[in-house]
mmCIF file of C-alpha atoms in Angstrom:
data_model
loop_
_atom_site.group_PDB
_atom_site.id
_atom_site.type_symbol
_atom_site.label_atom_id
_atom_site.label_comp_id
_atom_site.label_asym_id
_atom_site.label_seq_id
_atom_site.Cartn_x
_atom_site.Cartn_y
_atom_site.Cartn_z
ATOM 1 C CA MET X 4 118.110 156.037 46.720
ATOM 2 C CA ILE X 5 118.568 153.448 43.962
ATOM 3 C CA ALA X 6 117.088 155.916 41.466
ATOM 4 C CA ALA X 7 119.469 158.611 42.708
ATOM 5 C CA LEU X 8 122.481 156.326 42.298
ATOM 6 C CA ASN X 9 121.456 155.474 38.748
ATOM 7 C CA ARG X 10 120.985 159.181 38.055
ATOM 8 C CA ILE X 11 124.589 159.721 39.161
ATOM 9 C CA VAL X 12 125.724 157.033 36.710
ATOM 10 C CA ASP X 13 123.807 158.744 33.888
ATOM 11 C CA LEU X 14 125.263 162.152 34.725
ATOM 12 C CA VAL X 15 128.808 160.740 34.780
ATOM 13 C CA GLU X 16 128.286 159.888 31.103
ATOM 14 C CA ASP X 17 127.194 163.475 30.413
ATOM 15 C CA GLY X 18 130.265 165.050 32.030
ATOM 16 C CA GLU X 19 130.425 167.336 35.060
ATOM 17 C CA PHE X 20 127.596 167.211 37.613
ATOM 18 C CA ASP X 21 126.701 168.748 40.973
ATOM 19 C CA LEU X 22 126.344 165.907 43.463
ATOM 20 C CA ALA X 23 125.071 168.190 46.244
ATOM 21 C CA THR X 24 122.217 169.457 44.025
ATOM 22 C CA LEU X 25 121.386 165.918 42.939
ATOM 23 C CA ALA X 26 121.280 164.770 46.569
ATOM 24 C CA ARG X 27 118.896 167.590 47.523
ATOM 25 C CA SER X 28 116.584 166.772 44.598
ATOM 26 C CA ALA X 29 116.533 163.136 45.744
ATOM 27 C CA GLY X 30 115.704 164.136 49.322
ATOM 28 C CA THR X 31 118.969 162.819 50.748
ATOM 29 C CA THR X 32 122.509 164.053 51.446
ATOM 30 C CA GLU X 33 125.756 164.012 49.477
ATOM 31 C CA TYR X 34 127.391 162.201 52.404
ATOM 32 C CA HIS X 35 124.838 159.371 52.306
ATOM 33 C CA LEU X 36 124.967 159.065 48.496
ATOM 34 C CA ARG X 37 128.760 158.777 48.512
ATOM 35 C CA ARG X 38 128.725 156.177 51.295
ATOM 36 C CA MET X 39 126.034 154.115 49.575
ATOM 37 C CA PHE X 40 127.708 154.371 46.161
ATOM 38 C CA SER X 41 131.059 153.134 47.454
ATOM 39 C CA SER X 42 129.436 150.361 49.496
ATOM 40 C CA LEU X 43 127.327 149.050 46.615
ATOM 41 C CA ALA X 44 129.755 149.655 43.731
ATOM 42 C CA GLY X 45 132.839 148.431 45.566
ATOM 43 C CA MET X 46 134.727 151.602 44.648
ATOM 44 C CA PRO X 47 134.531 155.313 45.482
ATOM 45 C CA LEU X 48 132.489 157.535 43.175
ATOM 46 C CA SER X 49 135.648 159.450 42.264
ATOM 47 C CA GLU X 50 137.340 156.220 41.145
ATOM 48 C CA TYR X 51 134.328 155.201 39.037
ATOM 49 C CA VAL X 52 134.302 158.630 37.356
ATOM 50 C CA ARG X 53 138.028 158.312 36.575
ATOM 51 C CA ARG X 54 137.648 154.793 35.148
ATOM 52 C CA ARG X 55 134.676 155.740 32.989
ATOM 53 C CA ARG X 56 136.395 158.861 31.663
ATOM 54 C CA MET X 57 139.480 156.871 30.754
ATOM 55 C CA THR X 58 137.351 154.145 29.134
ATOM 56 C CA VAL X 59 135.655 156.723 26.873
ATOM 57 C CA ALA X 60 138.938 158.546 26.291
ATOM 58 C CA ALA X 61 140.615 155.313 25.156
ATOM 59 C CA ALA X 62 138.173 155.026 22.262
ATOM 60 C CA ALA X 63 139.067 158.557 21.133
ATOM 61 C CA VAL X 64 142.778 157.809 21.490
ATOM 62 C CA ILE X 65 142.512 154.702 19.303
ATOM 63 C CA ARG X 66 140.396 156.435 16.647
ATOM 64 C CA GLY X 67 143.238 158.928 16.190
ATOM 65 C CA GLU X 68 140.995 161.735 14.903
ATOM 66 C CA GLU X 69 142.169 164.248 17.558
ATOM 67 C CA ASP X 70 145.496 165.160 19.102
ATOM 68 C CA LEU X 71 146.062 163.984 22.683
ATOM 69 C CA LEU X 72 145.821 167.488 24.179
ATOM 70 C CA SER X 73 142.306 167.972 22.752
ATOM 71 C CA ILE X 74 141.233 164.630 24.207
ATOM 72 C CA ALA X 75 142.824 165.492 27.562
ATOM 73 C CA VAL X 76 141.061 168.873 27.807
ATOM 74 C CA ARG X 77 137.684 167.394 26.847
ATOM 75 C CA HIS X 78 137.996 164.907 29.698
ATOM 76 C CA GLY X 79 138.938 167.502 32.301
ATOM 77 C CA TYR X 80 142.752 167.502 32.203
ATOM 78 C CA ALA X 81 144.799 170.640 31.640
ATOM 79 C CA SER X 82 147.829 168.889 30.117
ATOM 80 C CA THR X 83 148.779 165.737 28.249
ATOM 81 C CA GLU X 84 151.062 164.843 31.184
ATOM 82 C CA ALA X 85 148.225 164.789 33.730
ATOM 83 C CA PHE X 86 145.990 162.965 31.258
ATOM 84 C CA GLY X 87 148.739 160.439 30.555
ATOM 85 C CA ARG X 88 149.214 159.659 34.265
ATOM 86 C CA ALA X 89 145.479 159.077 34.765
ATOM 87 C CA PHE X 90 145.269 157.035 31.552
ATOM 88 C CA ARG X 91 148.201 154.831 32.553
ATOM 89 C CA ALA X 92 146.786 154.315 36.075
ATOM 90 C CA VAL X 93 143.611 152.829 34.566
ATOM 91 C CA HIS X 94 144.882 151.003 31.485
ATOM 92 C CA GLY X 95 148.444 150.119 32.449
ATOM 93 C CA ALA X 96 149.817 151.791 29.312
ATOM 94 C CA GLY X 97 150.180 155.368 28.103
ATOM 95 C CA PRO X 98 147.896 156.924 25.464
ATOM 96 C CA GLY X 99 150.715 157.024 22.931
ATOM 97 C CA ASP X 100 151.315 153.290 23.318
ATOM 98 C CA VAL X 101 147.607 152.541 23.038
ATOM 99 C CA ARG X 102 147.254 154.732 19.936
ATOM 100 C CA ARG X 103 150.128 152.838 18.330
ATOM 101 C CA ASP X 104 149.291 149.297 19.475
ATOM 102 C CA GLY X 105 145.524 149.380 20.038
ATOM 103 C CA GLY X 106 145.891 148.261 23.650
ATOM 104 C CA PRO X 107 146.093 147.063 26.336
ATOM 105 C CA LEU X 108 142.807 148.449 27.634
ATOM 106 C CA ARG X 109 140.973 147.898 30.925
ATOM 107 C CA SER X 110 137.468 149.116 30.309
ATOM 108 C CA GLN X 111 135.021 150.091 33.054
ATOM 109 C CA PRO X 112 131.448 149.110 32.098
ATOM 110 C CA GLN X 113 128.674 151.548 32.938
ATOM 111 C CA LEU X 114 127.171 150.655 36.301
ATOM 112 C CA ARG X 115 123.483 150.049 36.866
ATOM 113 C CA PHE X 116 122.089 149.700 40.383
ATOM 114 C CA ARG X 117 119.145 147.397 41.073
ATOM 115 C CA LEU X 118 117.485 146.701 44.400
ATOM 116 C CA THR X 119 117.389 142.996 45.242
ATOM 117 C CA VAL X 120 116.520 142.262 48.850
ATOM 118 C CA GLU X 121 117.057 138.558 49.382
ATOM 119 C CA GLY X 122 117.152 138.478 53.164
ATOM 120 C CA SER X 123 120.362 136.476 53.017
ATOM 121 C CA THR X 124 121.626 138.289 56.111
ATOM 122 C CA PRO X 125 119.162 138.561 59.035
ATOM 123 C CA MET X 126 119.178 142.150 60.238
ATOM 124 C CA ASN X 127 118.534 142.350 63.975
ATOM 125 C CA VAL X 128 118.315 146.098 64.535
ATOM 126 C CA ARG X 129 116.874 148.691 66.892
ATOM 127 C CA ILE X 130 116.729 152.483 66.610
ATOM 128 C CA ALA X 131 118.114 154.284 69.664
ATOM 129 C CA ASP X 132 117.797 157.977 70.564
ATOM 130 C CA HIS X 133 120.906 159.067 72.432
ATOM 131 C CA PRO X 134 121.831 162.358 74.115
ATOM 132 C CA ALA X 135 125.221 163.937 73.503
ATOM 133 C CA TYR X 136 128.104 161.993 75.041
ATOM 134 C CA ARG X 137 131.833 161.401 74.701
ATOM 135 C CA LEU X 138 133.992 158.582 73.416
ATOM 136 C CA ILE X 139 137.264 158.442 75.354
ATOM 137 C CA GLY X 140 140.292 156.216 74.999
ATOM 138 C CA HIS X 141 143.411 155.822 72.887
ATOM 139 C CA ALA X 142 143.238 157.035 69.269
ATOM 140 C CA ALA X 143 145.441 156.447 66.226
ATOM 141 C CA ARG X 144 145.316 157.233 62.511
ATOM 142 C CA VAL X 145 145.034 154.002 60.488
ATOM 143 C CA PRO X 146 144.242 153.026 56.865
ATOM 144 C CA LEU X 147 140.801 151.649 56.030
ATOM 145 C CA ILE X 148 140.757 147.907 55.254
ATOM 146 C CA HIS X 149 137.422 146.447 54.118
ATOM 147 C CA ARG X 150 137.888 142.729 54.764
ATOM 148 C CA GLY X 151 139.742 140.754 57.412
ATOM 149 C CA VAL X 152 141.592 141.937 60.486
ATOM 150 C CA ASN X 153 143.218 145.370 60.209
ATOM 151 C CA PRO X 154 146.844 144.829 61.339
ATOM 152 C CA HIS X 155 147.317 148.530 62.131
ATOM 153 C CA ILE X 156 144.425 148.422 64.589
ATOM 154 C CA GLN X 157 145.745 145.146 65.996
ATOM 155 C CA GLN X 158 149.133 146.755 66.657
ATOM 156 C CA HIS X 159 147.511 149.787 68.262
ATOM 157 C CA ILE X 160 145.497 147.654 70.688
ATOM 158 C CA ALA X 161 148.384 145.255 71.393
ATOM 159 C CA ALA X 162 150.566 148.182 72.450
ATOM 160 C CA LEU X 163 148.200 148.995 75.337
ATOM 161 C CA PRO X 164 148.947 147.399 78.725
ATOM 162 C CA VAL X 165 146.453 144.792 79.908
ATOM 163 C CA SER X 166 145.665 146.970 82.899
ATOM 164 C CA GLU X 167 144.592 149.798 80.575
ATOM 165 C CA HIS X 168 141.679 147.785 79.197
ATOM 166 C CA ALA X 169 140.335 147.297 82.711
ATOM 167 C CA ARG X 170 140.790 150.996 83.537
ATOM 168 C CA LEU X 171 138.905 152.064 80.421
ATOM 169 C CA LYS X 172 136.086 149.597 81.027
ATOM 170 C CA ALA X 173 135.666 150.912 84.575
ATOM 171 C CA LEU X 174 135.119 154.433 83.162
ATOM 172 C CA SER X 175 132.228 153.362 80.898
ATOM 173 C CA ASP X 176 128.941 154.788 82.189
ATOM 174 C CA THR X 177 126.577 154.983 79.203
ATOM 175 C CA GLU X 178 125.634 153.123 76.045
ATOM 176 C CA PRO X 179 127.256 151.780 73.957
ATOM 177 C CA ALA X 180 128.472 149.724 76.894
ATOM 178 C CA GLY X 181 131.885 148.221 77.517
ATOM 179 C CA LEU X 182 135.063 148.442 75.460
ATOM 180 C CA LEU X 183 134.414 149.942 72.017
ATOM 181 C CA GLN X 184 136.028 149.947 68.602
ATOM 182 C CA VAL X 185 135.387 153.412 67.168
ATOM 183 C CA THR X 186 136.076 154.651 63.637
ATOM 184 C CA ASP X 187 135.728 158.366 62.982
ATOM 185 C CA GLY X 188 136.544 160.753 60.162
ATOM 186 C CA THR X 189 135.961 158.125 57.487
ATOM 187 C CA ASP X 190 136.028 159.574 53.980
ATOM 188 C CA PRO X 191 132.475 159.561 52.523
ATOM 189 C CA ASP X 192 133.787 157.540 49.563
ATOM 190 C CA ALA X 193 135.130 154.922 52.035
ATOM 191 C CA ALA X 194 138.078 154.202 49.739
ATOM 192 C CA GLU X 195 140.207 151.292 50.907
ATOM 193 C CA GLY X 196 143.524 152.642 52.154
ATOM 194 C CA SER X 197 142.112 156.075 53.051
ATOM 195 C CA GLU X 198 142.955 157.209 56.582
ATOM 196 C CA LEU X 199 140.555 157.354 59.499
ATOM 197 C CA THR X 200 140.756 157.769 63.252
ATOM 198 C CA TYR X 201 140.474 154.576 65.265
ATOM 199 C CA LEU X 202 139.759 154.872 68.993
ATOM 200 C CA HIS X 203 139.917 152.002 71.457
ATOM 201 C CA GLY X 204 137.871 153.179 74.387
ATOM 202 C CA VAL X 205 134.478 153.605 76.047
ATOM 203 C CA ALA X 206 131.430 155.882 76.086
ATOM 204 C CA VAL X 207 130.860 158.314 78.953
ATOM 205 C CA THR X 208 128.336 161.029 79.728
ATOM 206 C CA ASN X 209 129.342 164.655 79.333
ATOM 207 C CA ALA X 210 129.330 164.993 83.117
ATOM 208 C CA THR X 211 132.080 162.374 83.553
ATOM 209 C CA ALA X 212 135.585 163.634 84.347
ATOM 210 C CA VAL X 213 138.009 162.518 81.617
ATOM 211 C CA PRO X 214 141.607 161.646 82.560
ATOM 212 C CA ASP X 215 144.139 163.946 80.881
ATOM 213 C CA ASP X 216 145.986 161.087 79.159
ATOM 214 C CA LEU X 217 142.955 159.982 77.091
ATOM 215 C CA ASP X 218 141.792 161.138 73.656
ATOM 216 C CA VAL X 219 138.219 162.413 73.313
ATOM 217 C CA ILE X 220 135.659 162.330 70.491
ATOM 218 C CA GLU X 221 132.614 164.517 71.120
ATOM 219 C CA VAL X 222 129.379 162.884 69.920
ATOM 220 C CA LEU X 223 126.281 164.975 69.221
ATOM 221 C CA ALA X 224 122.806 163.955 70.288
ATOM 222 C CA GLY X 225 120.974 161.940 67.660
ATOM 223 C CA ARG X 226 119.577 158.641 66.504
ATOM 224 C CA TRP X 227 121.492 155.427 65.971
ATOM 225 C CA ALA X 228 120.742 152.191 64.135
ATOM 226 C CA VAL X 229 122.083 149.414 66.361
ATOM 227 C CA PHE X 230 122.726 146.105 64.555
ATOM 228 C CA HIS X 231 123.183 142.933 66.635
ATOM 229 C CA THR X 232 125.557 140.333 65.157
ATOM 230 C CA SER X 233 126.845 136.971 66.331
ATOM 231 C CA GLY X 234 129.198 134.458 64.734
ATOM 232 C CA PRO X 235 132.754 134.142 63.358
ATOM 233 C CA TYR X 236 134.817 137.210 64.207
ATOM 234 C CA PRO X 237 135.344 139.554 62.412
ATOM 235 C CA ASP X 238 133.594 137.966 59.384
ATOM 236 C CA ALA X 239 130.029 138.080 60.788
ATOM 237 C CA LEU X 240 130.466 141.716 61.803
ATOM 238 C CA GLN X 241 131.900 142.746 58.419
ATOM 239 C CA THR X 242 129.166 140.852 56.551
ATOM 240 C CA ALA X 243 126.480 142.623 58.584
ATOM 241 C CA TRP X 244 128.205 145.976 58.023
ATOM 242 C CA ALA X 245 128.130 145.412 54.236
ATOM 243 C CA ALA X 246 124.491 144.261 54.411
ATOM 244 C CA THR X 247 123.460 147.573 55.979
ATOM 245 C CA ALA X 248 124.215 149.157 52.574
ATOM 246 C CA THR X 249 122.948 146.392 50.300
ATOM 247 C CA GLU X 250 119.824 145.390 52.229
ATOM 248 C CA TRP X 251 118.870 147.567 55.191
ATOM 249 C CA PHE X 252 119.270 151.190 54.051
ATOM 250 C CA PRO X 253 117.585 150.625 50.640
ATOM 251 C CA SER X 254 114.625 149.012 52.439
ATOM 252 C CA ASN X 255 114.154 151.425 55.347
ATOM 253 C CA PRO X 256 113.394 155.176 55.704
ATOM 254 C CA TRP X 257 116.775 156.044 57.219
ATOM 255 C CA ARG X 258 120.067 157.417 55.911
ATOM 256 C CA LEU X 259 123.556 157.773 57.338
ATOM 257 C CA ARG X 260 124.560 161.046 58.918
ATOM 258 C CA PRO X 261 128.125 162.172 59.706
ATOM 259 C CA GLY X 262 129.481 160.725 62.921
ATOM 260 C CA PRO X 263 131.551 157.889 64.306
ATOM 261 C CA SER X 264 130.774 154.225 63.679
ATOM 262 C CA ILE X 265 131.008 152.132 66.828
ATOM 263 C CA VAL X 266 131.417 148.425 67.494
ATOM 264 C CA ALA X 267 130.641 147.151 70.984
ATOM 265 C CA ILE X 268 131.860 143.596 71.603
ATOM 266 C CA LEU X 269 129.389 142.067 74.038
ATOM 267 C CA GLU X 270 130.897 138.563 74.167
ATOM 268 C CA LEU X 271 134.191 137.271 72.784
ATOM 269 C CA ALA X 272 135.370 133.665 72.717
ATOM 270 C CA ALA X 273 138.624 132.837 74.494
ATOM 271 C CA ASP X 274 140.280 132.079 71.146
ATOM 272 C CA PHE X 275 138.840 135.300 69.583
ATOM 273 C CA CYS X 276 137.236 133.242 66.761
ATOM 274 C CA THR X 277 133.603 134.120 67.528
ATOM 275 C CA ALA X 278 131.904 137.150 69.027
ATOM 276 C CA THR X 279 128.577 138.787 69.735
ATOM 277 C CA CYS X 280 128.661 142.455 68.768
ATOM 278 C CA GLU X 281 126.595 145.591 68.337
ATOM 279 C CA LEU X 282 127.294 147.877 65.394
ATOM 280 C CA TRP X 283 126.170 151.470 66.064
ATOM 281 C CA LEU X 284 125.689 153.668 62.965
ATOM 282 C CA PRO X 285 124.542 157.321 63.170
ATOM 283 C CA VAL X 286 121.297 157.775 61.202
ATOM 284 C CA GLU X 287 118.554 160.269 60.464
ATOM 285 C CA PRO X 288 115.167 159.993 58.703
ATOM 286 C CA SER X 289 115.534 159.913 54.927
#
């Protein structure tokens, strides 16, 4: 996987590339490569491509040997207007200003991925085979936030009556057990601010009758990597989630497959400061 990510970086320098073909040649999937790239690089692949293109384009703009339209077309833009918007979004100034003043510039260095497994985060994990089942509860569209408590999810949960939590928990009849925090439809690039579906609910078998007032996410049969975490909440959970990309997936013969990510809170302190959780991620052999 590390070699595949570095191959992506090399191909970005060469221009256009076919990520799906690259993924197949590396024996993995485009979905997994995008998720791993964004997790390890701290930015979506699309954002890295844009920053690198604008970094290289800035050098051509400053040299002044070509008109701006020629530079725009060479970097994949059909007009100087579209090129100017992308250029300004990266550098904070338009190409005309930079050509005149020599700056300001915000350069994106070329990335290089290296595997360093330090064991800084103990990974308590099991692989679970699970038949098809359903996630039922109350769903909402929310923006993705990488660190800290997501206020949009907080508001969604706070709007539910206390009695509703007990009703949902009583419906749970399969693993993952208890009340669940479910994220589904996450963009493969996992860009912060991108929208996803959040469901506060429980897991039930396909034979269970679902009340009409609840939202449903159908989950296919498959394997899951189940990570056990304990400590400050949500910091310990988010640290473990990040470590799955930086430590566990590069070191184990598994890759992510499309599907919901699920957090089961097994124990929660009265002041909500600490918790014991299980993080369920859909996986398949790599």
